[in-house]
Short mmCIF file of C-alpha atoms and ligand atoms in Angstrom, two decimals:
data_model
loop_
_atom_site.label_atom_id
_atom_site.label_comp_id
_atom_site.label_asym_id
_atom_site.label_seq_id
_atom_site.Cartn_x
_atom_site.Cartn_y
_atom_site.Cartn_z
CA MET A 171 38.47 33.52 31.13
CA TRP A 172 40.28 33.03 27.85
CA ALA A 173 42.34 36.17 28.39
CA GLY A 174 45.84 35.33 27.27
CA ARG A 175 45.25 33.54 24.02
CA SER A 176 42.25 35.52 22.79
CA GLU A 177 41.63 39.21 22.56
CA GLY A 178 38.12 39.33 21.20
CA LEU A 179 34.85 38.41 22.88
CA LEU A 180 32.80 35.42 21.81
CA ASP A 181 29.85 36.32 19.61
CA SER A 182 26.76 36.34 21.81
CA CYS A 183 24.99 33.72 19.73
CA ALA A 184 28.07 31.50 19.83
CA ASP A 185 28.32 32.12 23.56
CA ASP A 186 24.78 30.89 24.03
CA PHE A 187 25.47 27.88 21.86
CA ASN A 188 28.62 27.05 23.79
CA SER A 189 27.24 27.48 27.27
CA SER A 190 26.04 24.54 29.36
CA ILE A 191 25.21 26.34 32.59
CA LYS A 192 21.45 26.02 32.00
CA PHE A 193 21.65 22.29 32.44
CA ASP A 194 24.89 21.52 34.25
CA LYS A 195 24.12 23.83 37.16
CA ARG A 196 22.27 20.96 38.79
CA MET A 197 25.66 19.31 39.40
CA TYR A 198 26.92 22.13 41.63
CA ALA A 199 27.11 20.00 44.79
CA GLN A 200 29.05 17.27 42.98
CA ASP A 201 31.35 19.84 41.36
CA ILE A 202 32.13 21.33 44.77
CA ARG A 203 32.63 17.89 46.33
CA GLY A 204 35.17 17.09 43.61
CA SER A 205 36.97 20.39 44.14
CA VAL A 206 37.14 19.93 47.90
CA CYS A 207 38.83 16.54 47.50
CA HIS A 208 41.13 17.88 44.80
CA ALA A 209 42.21 20.76 47.06
CA ALA A 210 42.80 18.34 49.94
CA MET A 211 45.03 16.24 47.70
CA LEU A 212 46.95 19.30 46.40
CA GLY A 213 47.57 20.33 50.01
CA ARG A 214 48.63 16.87 51.15
CA CYS A 215 51.02 16.46 48.22
CA GLY A 216 52.60 19.87 48.82
CA ILE A 217 51.43 21.24 45.47
CA ILE A 218 49.72 24.07 47.33
CA SER A 219 50.28 24.94 51.00
CA PRO A 220 48.14 23.29 53.69
CA GLU A 221 46.79 26.74 54.64
CA GLU A 222 45.78 27.47 51.07
CA ALA A 223 44.11 24.07 50.81
CA GLN A 224 42.20 24.70 54.01
CA LEU A 225 41.05 28.13 52.91
CA ILE A 226 39.86 26.73 49.58
CA ILE A 227 38.04 23.86 51.29
CA ASN A 228 36.33 26.14 53.82
CA THR A 229 35.27 28.64 51.18
CA LEU A 230 33.93 25.90 48.91
CA GLY A 231 31.90 24.71 51.90
CA GLU A 232 30.46 28.21 52.30
CA ILE A 233 29.65 28.43 48.61
CA LEU A 234 27.87 25.08 48.83
CA SER A 235 25.71 26.09 51.76
CA ASP A 236 24.98 29.48 50.19
CA LEU A 237 23.80 27.70 47.06
CA ASP A 238 21.80 25.14 49.05
CA GLU A 239 20.10 27.89 51.02
CA GLY A 240 19.46 30.05 47.97
CA LYS A 241 21.69 32.85 49.27
CA LEU A 242 23.82 32.58 46.18
CA THR A 243 22.36 32.22 42.71
CA ILE A 244 24.18 30.63 39.83
CA ASP A 245 25.16 33.20 37.23
CA PRO A 246 23.27 32.31 34.04
CA LEU A 247 26.02 33.98 32.01
CA ALA A 248 28.74 31.65 33.30
CA GLU A 249 29.90 29.19 30.66
CA ASP A 250 29.40 26.14 32.84
CA ILE A 251 29.14 25.07 36.46
CA HIS A 252 32.89 24.42 36.77
CA MET A 253 33.73 27.98 35.68
CA PHE A 254 31.06 29.41 37.93
CA VAL A 255 32.31 27.70 41.10
CA GLU A 256 35.92 28.61 40.37
CA ALA A 257 35.02 32.22 39.61
CA GLU A 258 32.97 32.47 42.81
CA LEU A 259 35.84 31.00 44.82
CA THR A 260 38.29 33.49 43.34
CA LYS A 261 35.85 36.32 43.97
CA ARG A 262 35.83 35.34 47.64
CA ILE A 263 39.52 34.55 48.32
CA GLY A 264 41.42 36.08 45.42
CA ASP A 265 44.68 34.51 44.29
CA THR A 266 44.38 31.46 46.52
CA GLY A 267 41.22 30.54 44.63
CA LYS A 268 43.19 30.65 41.39
CA ARG A 269 45.39 27.81 42.68
CA LEU A 270 42.56 25.26 42.74
CA HIS A 271 42.76 24.45 39.04
CA THR A 272 46.37 23.21 39.34
CA ALA A 273 46.79 19.65 38.01
CA ARG A 274 43.22 19.53 36.83
CA SER A 275 41.13 20.37 33.79
CA ARG A 276 37.45 20.81 33.17
CA ASN A 277 37.72 17.64 31.13
CA ASP A 278 38.44 15.40 34.10
CA GLN A 279 36.23 17.61 36.26
CA VAL A 280 33.14 17.10 34.14
CA ALA A 281 33.82 13.38 33.76
CA LEU A 282 33.92 13.21 37.55
CA ASP A 283 30.87 15.38 38.17
CA ILE A 284 28.61 13.29 35.95
CA ARG A 285 29.68 10.10 37.69
CA LEU A 286 29.08 11.57 41.12
CA TYR A 287 25.73 12.98 40.05
CA LEU A 288 24.60 9.72 38.47
CA ASN A 289 25.72 7.81 41.51
CA ASP A 290 23.62 10.01 43.79
CA LYS A 291 20.58 9.85 41.54
CA THR A 292 20.71 6.12 40.93
CA LYS A 293 20.42 5.61 44.68
CA GLU A 294 17.13 7.49 44.50
CA ILE A 295 16.01 5.40 41.54
CA LYS A 296 16.86 2.12 43.24
CA ALA A 297 14.95 3.20 46.33
CA LEU A 298 11.92 4.05 44.17
CA LEU A 299 12.15 0.71 42.38
CA CYS A 300 12.22 -0.99 45.73
CA GLU A 301 9.15 0.94 46.80
CA LEU A 302 7.39 -0.14 43.62
CA ILE A 303 8.29 -3.75 44.33
CA ARG A 304 6.90 -3.37 47.84
CA ALA A 305 3.64 -1.92 46.46
CA ILE A 306 3.23 -4.70 43.90
CA VAL A 307 4.00 -7.42 46.45
CA LYS A 308 1.29 -6.06 48.71
CA VAL A 309 -1.35 -6.30 45.98
CA ALA A 310 -0.02 -9.71 44.92
CA LYS A 311 -0.25 -10.99 48.48
CA ALA A 312 -3.87 -9.95 48.79
CA ASN A 313 -4.68 -11.54 45.42
CA LYS A 314 -2.67 -14.73 45.40
CA ASP A 315 -5.96 -16.65 45.10
CA ALA A 316 -7.69 -14.35 42.60
CA ILE A 317 -8.15 -16.46 39.49
CA MET A 318 -7.83 -14.77 36.12
CA PRO A 319 -7.11 -15.92 32.60
CA GLY A 320 -3.44 -16.12 31.69
CA TYR A 321 -2.76 -15.16 28.08
CA THR A 322 -0.51 -16.03 25.20
CA HIS A 323 -1.02 -14.17 21.91
CA LEU A 324 -3.54 -12.19 23.99
CA GLN A 325 -5.78 -15.26 23.77
CA ARG A 326 -6.95 -16.92 26.95
CA ALA A 327 -4.51 -19.72 27.59
CA GLN A 328 -4.49 -21.18 31.11
CA PRO A 329 -5.86 -20.01 34.42
CA ILE A 330 -3.43 -18.14 36.66
CA THR A 331 -3.83 -15.90 39.66
CA PHE A 332 -3.61 -12.14 39.69
CA GLY A 333 -0.93 -12.45 42.37
CA HIS A 334 1.15 -14.66 40.10
CA HIS A 335 0.75 -12.26 37.21
CA LEU A 336 1.85 -9.30 39.32
CA MET A 337 4.85 -11.14 40.71
CA ALA A 338 6.20 -11.46 37.15
CA TYR A 339 6.75 -7.69 37.24
CA VAL A 340 8.52 -8.03 40.56
CA SER A 341 10.99 -10.43 38.93
CA MET A 342 11.64 -7.87 36.19
CA LEU A 343 12.11 -5.02 38.64
CA MET A 344 14.52 -7.02 40.80
CA ARG A 345 16.62 -7.64 37.69
CA ASP A 346 16.44 -3.93 36.93
CA ILE A 347 17.94 -3.06 40.29
CA GLY A 348 20.66 -5.63 39.62
CA ARG A 349 21.40 -4.06 36.24
CA ILE A 350 21.74 -0.61 37.79
CA ASP A 351 23.97 -1.99 40.55
CA ASP A 352 26.08 -3.65 37.93
CA ALA A 353 26.59 -0.46 35.94
CA GLN A 354 27.43 1.34 39.13
CA MET A 355 29.90 -1.22 40.38
CA ARG A 356 31.58 -2.25 37.16
CA MET A 357 31.43 0.91 35.12
CA MET A 358 31.18 3.88 37.38
CA ASP A 359 33.55 2.91 40.12
CA GLU A 360 36.71 4.43 38.63
CA CYS A 361 37.73 8.00 39.36
CA PRO A 362 38.70 10.10 36.33
CA LEU A 363 39.93 13.06 38.41
CA GLY A 364 43.63 13.61 37.85
CA SER A 365 43.49 12.60 34.19
CA CYS A 366 43.67 16.36 33.68
CA ALA A 367 43.14 17.63 30.12
CA LEU A 368 44.07 14.28 28.56
CA ALA A 369 47.66 13.35 29.27
CA GLY A 370 47.97 13.39 33.05
CA THR A 371 50.19 15.92 34.78
CA THR A 372 53.76 16.80 35.68
CA TYR A 373 52.76 17.47 39.29
CA ASP A 374 53.28 14.74 41.83
CA THR A 375 49.58 14.13 42.48
CA ASP A 376 48.00 11.28 44.42
CA ARG A 377 45.14 9.91 42.38
CA ASN A 378 44.47 7.11 44.83
CA MET A 379 43.81 9.68 47.50
CA THR A 380 41.21 11.64 45.49
CA ALA A 381 39.64 8.40 44.27
CA SER A 382 39.16 7.10 47.79
CA LEU A 383 38.07 10.47 49.23
CA LEU A 384 35.36 10.58 46.56
CA GLY A 385 34.21 7.04 47.29
CA PHE A 386 35.66 5.28 44.22
CA SER A 387 37.48 1.96 44.40
CA ARG A 388 40.33 3.15 42.21
CA PRO A 389 41.49 5.81 39.77
CA CYS A 390 40.87 5.06 36.10
CA GLU A 391 43.85 3.46 34.41
CA ASN A 392 44.35 5.61 31.33
CA SER A 393 44.01 9.39 31.34
CA LEU A 394 42.78 9.59 27.73
CA ASP A 395 40.06 7.10 28.55
CA GLY A 396 39.38 8.87 31.83
CA VAL A 397 38.30 12.09 30.15
CA SER A 398 36.54 10.60 27.16
CA ASP A 399 34.72 7.59 28.60
CA ARG A 400 30.97 7.83 28.91
CA ASP A 401 30.28 4.07 28.87
CA PHE A 402 28.80 4.30 32.34
CA ALA A 403 26.23 6.83 31.13
CA ILE A 404 25.29 4.55 28.26
CA GLU A 405 25.02 1.50 30.50
CA LEU A 406 22.88 3.31 33.02
CA THR A 407 20.63 4.81 30.37
CA ALA A 408 20.30 1.33 28.86
CA ALA A 409 19.33 0.03 32.30
CA PHE A 410 16.83 2.89 32.68
CA SER A 411 15.45 2.09 29.21
CA THR A 412 14.89 -1.48 30.33
CA VAL A 413 13.07 -0.29 33.46
CA MET A 414 10.88 1.93 31.28
CA MET A 415 10.24 -0.98 28.92
CA HIS A 416 8.99 -3.01 31.89
CA LEU A 417 6.85 -0.15 33.17
CA SER A 418 5.53 0.26 29.65
CA ARG A 419 4.48 -3.38 29.40
CA PHE A 420 2.82 -3.10 32.80
CA SER A 421 1.15 0.12 31.65
CA GLU A 422 -0.19 -1.59 28.56
CA GLU A 423 -1.82 -4.23 30.77
CA ILE A 424 -3.19 -1.63 33.16
CA ILE A 425 -4.72 0.15 30.18
CA LEU A 426 -6.25 -3.08 28.87
CA TRP A 427 -7.41 -4.17 32.31
CA SER A 428 -9.22 -0.89 32.94
CA SER A 429 -11.10 -1.06 29.64
CA TRP A 430 -14.75 -2.21 29.61
CA GLU A 431 -13.64 -5.15 27.51
CA PHE A 432 -11.59 -6.50 30.43
CA LYS A 433 -12.58 -4.59 33.57
CA PHE A 434 -10.10 -6.49 35.72
CA ILE A 435 -9.14 -3.41 37.69
CA GLU A 436 -10.49 -0.02 38.60
CA LEU A 437 -7.95 2.78 38.85
CA ASP A 438 -8.25 5.19 41.72
CA ASP A 439 -9.71 8.57 40.74
CA ALA A 440 -6.44 10.20 41.73
CA TYR A 441 -4.69 8.39 38.88
CA ALA A 442 -7.26 8.58 36.09
CA THR A 443 -8.72 11.48 34.15
CA GLY A 444 -12.05 12.29 32.55
CA SER A 445 -12.89 13.48 29.09
CA SER A 446 -13.86 17.05 28.31
CA ILE A 447 -16.70 15.84 26.09
CA MET A 448 -17.62 12.26 27.02
CA PRO A 449 -19.05 12.31 30.55
CA GLN A 450 -18.74 8.56 31.07
CA LYS A 451 -14.98 8.39 30.49
CA LYS A 452 -12.31 7.42 32.96
CA ASN A 453 -9.00 7.36 31.17
CA PRO A 454 -5.78 5.65 32.31
CA ASP A 455 -3.62 8.65 31.30
CA MET A 456 -0.84 7.94 33.80
CA ALA A 457 -0.25 4.48 32.40
CA GLU A 458 -0.43 5.84 28.85
CA LEU A 459 2.12 8.51 29.68
CA ALA A 460 4.44 5.98 31.28
CA ARG A 461 4.18 3.98 28.05
CA GLY A 462 4.71 7.12 25.96
CA LYS A 463 7.65 8.42 27.98
CA THR A 464 9.47 5.15 27.41
CA ALA A 465 10.13 6.47 23.90
CA ARG A 466 11.94 9.51 25.34
CA VAL A 467 14.30 7.40 27.40
CA TYR A 468 15.09 5.18 24.40
CA GLY A 469 15.77 8.42 22.50
CA ASP A 470 18.17 9.54 25.22
CA LEU A 471 20.06 6.27 24.92
CA MET A 472 20.30 6.74 21.13
CA THR A 473 21.53 10.31 21.65
CA LEU A 474 24.40 9.08 23.82
CA LEU A 475 25.39 6.23 21.55
CA THR A 476 25.25 8.38 18.44
CA MET A 477 27.01 11.36 20.01
CA LEU A 478 29.99 9.19 20.91
CA LYS A 479 30.28 7.00 17.85
CA GLY A 480 32.61 9.11 15.73
CA LEU A 481 34.58 10.96 18.36
CA PRO A 482 38.36 10.85 18.20
CA LEU A 483 40.18 10.75 21.53
CA ALA A 484 40.15 12.46 23.87
CA TYR A 485 37.67 15.16 24.95
CA ASN A 486 35.54 16.86 22.30
CA LYS A 487 32.91 19.48 22.94
CA ASP A 488 30.29 17.16 21.45
CA MET A 489 30.45 15.43 24.81
CA GLN A 490 28.73 18.36 26.47
CA GLU A 491 25.59 16.97 24.80
CA ASP A 492 25.68 13.96 27.12
CA LYS A 493 24.17 15.80 30.04
CA GLU A 494 20.77 16.74 28.71
CA ALA A 495 20.24 13.18 27.53
CA ILE A 496 21.27 11.66 30.85
CA PHE A 497 19.30 14.16 32.88
CA ASP A 498 16.20 13.66 30.77
CA ALA A 499 16.43 9.89 31.19
CA LEU A 500 16.86 10.27 34.95
CA ASP A 501 14.09 12.84 35.36
CA THR A 502 11.68 10.89 33.20
CA LEU A 503 12.25 7.67 35.08
CA ILE A 504 11.97 9.30 38.49
CA MET A 505 8.80 11.16 37.56
CA THR A 506 7.27 8.03 36.07
CA LEU A 507 8.06 5.93 39.14
CA LYS A 508 6.65 8.55 41.48
CA VAL A 509 3.26 8.29 39.76
CA PHE A 510 3.44 4.60 39.02
CA ILE A 511 3.94 3.50 42.62
CA PRO A 512 0.76 5.03 44.07
CA MET A 513 -1.19 4.18 40.93
CA VAL A 514 -0.40 0.50 41.46
CA ALA A 515 -0.86 0.69 45.22
CA THR A 516 -4.36 2.16 44.89
CA MET A 517 -5.73 0.21 41.93
CA LYS A 518 -8.68 -1.99 42.83
CA PRO A 519 -8.59 -5.54 41.47
CA LEU A 520 -12.06 -6.67 40.34
CA ARG A 521 -11.70 -10.32 41.24
CA GLU A 522 -15.23 -11.33 40.20
CA ASN A 523 -14.66 -10.06 36.68
CA MET A 524 -11.33 -11.81 36.44
CA TYR A 525 -12.92 -15.06 37.55
CA ARG A 526 -15.79 -14.67 35.11
CA ALA A 527 -13.34 -14.11 32.26
CA ALA A 528 -11.43 -17.22 33.32
CA GLN A 529 -14.61 -19.27 33.03
CA ARG A 530 -14.84 -18.55 29.30
CA GLY A 531 -12.36 -19.57 26.66
CA PHE A 532 -11.75 -23.19 27.67
CA ILE A 533 -8.63 -22.28 29.59
CA ASN A 534 -8.83 -25.58 31.45
CA ALA A 535 -8.49 -27.63 28.25
CA THR A 536 -4.85 -28.41 29.13
CA ASP A 537 -6.00 -29.65 32.54
CA CYS A 538 -8.55 -31.89 30.82
CA ALA A 539 -5.74 -33.37 28.72
CA ASP A 540 -3.46 -33.69 31.77
CA TYR A 541 -6.29 -35.57 33.52
CA LEU A 542 -6.27 -38.20 30.77
CA VAL A 543 -2.48 -38.38 30.87
CA LYS A 544 -2.67 -39.13 34.59
CA LYS A 545 -5.09 -41.94 33.68
CA GLY A 546 -2.41 -43.43 31.42
CA LEU A 547 -2.96 -41.88 27.99
CA PRO A 548 0.02 -40.41 26.06
CA PHE A 549 -0.14 -36.59 26.08
CA ARG A 550 -0.62 -36.22 22.29
CA SER A 551 -3.69 -38.50 22.32
CA ALA A 552 -5.07 -36.76 25.38
CA TYR A 553 -4.48 -33.39 23.68
CA LYS A 554 -6.56 -34.53 20.70
CA ILE A 555 -9.47 -35.75 22.83
CA SER A 556 -9.48 -32.55 24.83
CA GLY A 557 -9.52 -30.56 21.56
CA GLN A 558 -12.47 -32.59 20.30
CA LEU A 559 -14.32 -31.87 23.54
CA VAL A 560 -13.69 -28.14 23.08
CA ALA A 561 -15.03 -28.32 19.51
CA TYR A 562 -18.09 -30.19 20.82
CA CYS A 563 -18.62 -27.55 23.50
CA ILE A 564 -18.41 -24.72 20.97
CA GLN A 565 -21.00 -26.44 18.78
CA ASN A 566 -23.29 -26.97 21.75
CA SER A 567 -22.65 -23.67 23.56
CA LYS A 568 -21.28 -25.34 26.65
CA THR A 569 -18.22 -25.06 28.84
CA LEU A 570 -16.13 -28.12 29.71
CA GLU A 571 -17.50 -28.04 33.26
CA GLU A 572 -21.06 -28.18 31.91
CA LEU A 573 -20.55 -31.44 29.98
CA THR A 574 -22.26 -34.50 31.43
CA LEU A 575 -20.17 -37.52 32.31
CA ASP A 576 -21.75 -39.32 29.34
CA GLU A 577 -20.63 -36.60 27.02
CA PHE A 578 -17.09 -36.90 28.43
CA LYS A 579 -17.21 -40.67 28.14
CA SER A 580 -18.33 -40.47 24.51
CA MET A 581 -14.81 -39.19 23.75
CA SER A 582 -12.91 -41.45 26.15
CA GLU A 583 -13.85 -44.20 28.56
CA LEU A 584 -11.09 -42.97 30.90
CA PHE A 585 -13.22 -40.06 32.09
CA ASP A 586 -14.82 -40.40 35.50
CA THR A 587 -16.59 -38.13 38.00
CA ASP A 588 -13.27 -36.85 39.33
CA VAL A 589 -12.79 -35.00 36.02
CA TYR A 590 -14.92 -32.13 37.33
CA ASP A 591 -12.53 -31.56 40.17
CA ALA A 592 -9.51 -31.85 37.91
CA ILE A 593 -10.73 -29.18 35.52
CA SER A 594 -12.10 -26.77 38.14
CA LEU A 595 -10.35 -23.41 37.93
CA VAL A 596 -9.33 -23.51 41.57
CA ASN A 597 -7.74 -26.87 41.07
CA ALA A 598 -6.21 -25.91 37.75
CA THR A 599 -4.37 -23.01 39.36
CA ASN A 600 -3.60 -24.59 42.69
CA SER A 601 -2.18 -27.79 41.36
CA ARG A 602 0.45 -25.92 39.36
CA THR A 603 2.85 -26.23 42.25
CA SER A 604 5.99 -26.47 40.12
CA TYR A 605 8.77 -24.01 40.97
CA GLY A 606 7.70 -20.56 39.75
CA GLY A 607 4.18 -21.77 38.93
CA THR A 608 0.82 -20.19 39.65
CA SER A 609 -0.29 -22.16 42.73
CA ILE A 610 -0.76 -20.26 45.98
CA SER A 611 2.20 -22.05 47.56
CA SER A 612 4.45 -21.26 44.64
CA VAL A 613 3.41 -17.61 44.55
CA GLU A 614 3.98 -17.42 48.29
CA ARG A 615 7.55 -18.58 47.69
CA GLN A 616 8.00 -15.83 45.09
CA ILE A 617 6.62 -13.29 47.53
CA GLU A 618 8.99 -14.46 50.27
CA ARG A 619 11.94 -14.10 47.95
CA ALA A 620 10.86 -10.57 47.02
CA GLU A 621 10.43 -9.67 50.66
CA ARG A 622 13.93 -10.93 51.44
CA PHE A 623 15.23 -8.87 48.53
CA ILE A 624 13.55 -5.72 49.83
CA ALA A 625 14.81 -6.33 53.36
CA SER A 626 18.40 -6.84 52.21
CA PHE A 627 18.17 -3.76 49.97
CA GLU A 628 17.01 -1.67 52.90
CA LEU A 629 19.82 -3.08 55.03
CA ASP A 630 22.41 -2.17 52.37
CA GLU A 631 21.06 1.33 51.88
CA GLY A 632 20.90 1.87 55.63
CA ALA A 633 24.52 0.77 55.96
CA GLU A 634 25.57 3.29 53.31
CA GLU A 635 24.00 6.27 55.08
N1 LIG B 935 30.88 22.17 29.83
C1 LIG B 935 31.82 21.22 29.38
C2 LIG B 935 31.10 19.87 29.20
O1 LIG B 935 30.06 19.72 29.68
C3 LIG B 935 32.91 21.05 30.37
C4 LIG B 935 34.21 20.62 29.80
C5 LIG B 935 34.76 21.67 28.91
N2 LIG B 935 36.06 21.37 28.46
C6 LIG B 935 36.63 22.01 27.46
N3 LIG B 935 37.82 21.65 27.13
N4 LIG B 935 36.01 22.93 26.79
O2 LIG B 935 31.59 18.99 28.56
#
């Protein structure tokens, strides 16, 4: 390939070091798509003849289907996927194939391929996120009345419902989809093809044509930036890191909830493992791995940021290192979601245990104070009385519900028989009807919003097909 400038062959170790085919071969379809549009533009602009353009386009189509069908294997000795496709084209149609690389460079080619590849893959990720939302909503719907303790500082705080708790993750995941959309629309929607090596070209190319053929809104503005920008990869990997962070927090709860200490859920056997020595064990390995793999994706983000930080403009070979990081982040997230979705869909909520846990820990102490406030006491005074009642209960091994009316009255004359209703767990959850709160009606509103989100997502995706 370098014939012309160089005489000697690359040292085999250096060749190995330099080659990216092992990992960039997965972008073959995107590479070919880019080349097809480039050839069409060269033909339209009279840079190559229309017949040559057509021959190139047809042959690239054949190469693509041969690769798809496994009739053609990618040469592991090629330097990268761009070289391989071009070499294969030239092998098939000779000199005409050699015209494809006019007004183009591997620098703008690779910048394009990664964008196209990421764009395809993020569609898959968004669809998986949507599926996860659907799975969570289903469990939330069935458990919108399942009372459990809500925590702050991992101390029982106030009663909530399991449905409400789950819907918090739905809010996070909906934001995640928004973040990915944002990176796609703001960052990835500019076509670098035609930036060439770095400076643009002397040929009379039509960058708007290739941009629109490839589905971009516009060509990127500056050719130096076009070949050296990887912001979109960073933004997407940051968005993926945030998704993983959310899955990791959820995993942590799933791990806690399946412990004997909590026992709020039972994982399906298909998503838990045993121990080779302790016969009684059922381990939440999938959730632990989701938590663990979050570290990898953060690492990938750091790789990208660090790789780019000292690079002068424009292209530098360091940038070849972007792919393994991006691919690892993508693969890790996809694999994690594929296990996470059915794990959540099949987990069994143990509502009795949740309720029992909610009965301990005085999580209705706020409701006791609120009761006094509604009877006219300022909140701070009510707070103090409620605290004194809790201290009294602890001393006498009682719950607030178990106190007699006389005991209540000994702290404040405002207490009456309706206090029992006010501090009941059902009432404590169901009267929190404020927007976003834990009451059934409020959780139902959250569920409706999520369902609308899923429906509009499906409509959008369907329209794109
Ligand atoms: N394999 C290279 C990469 O991934 C393609 C671009 C090579 N460009 C060059 N001037 N050597 O970055």
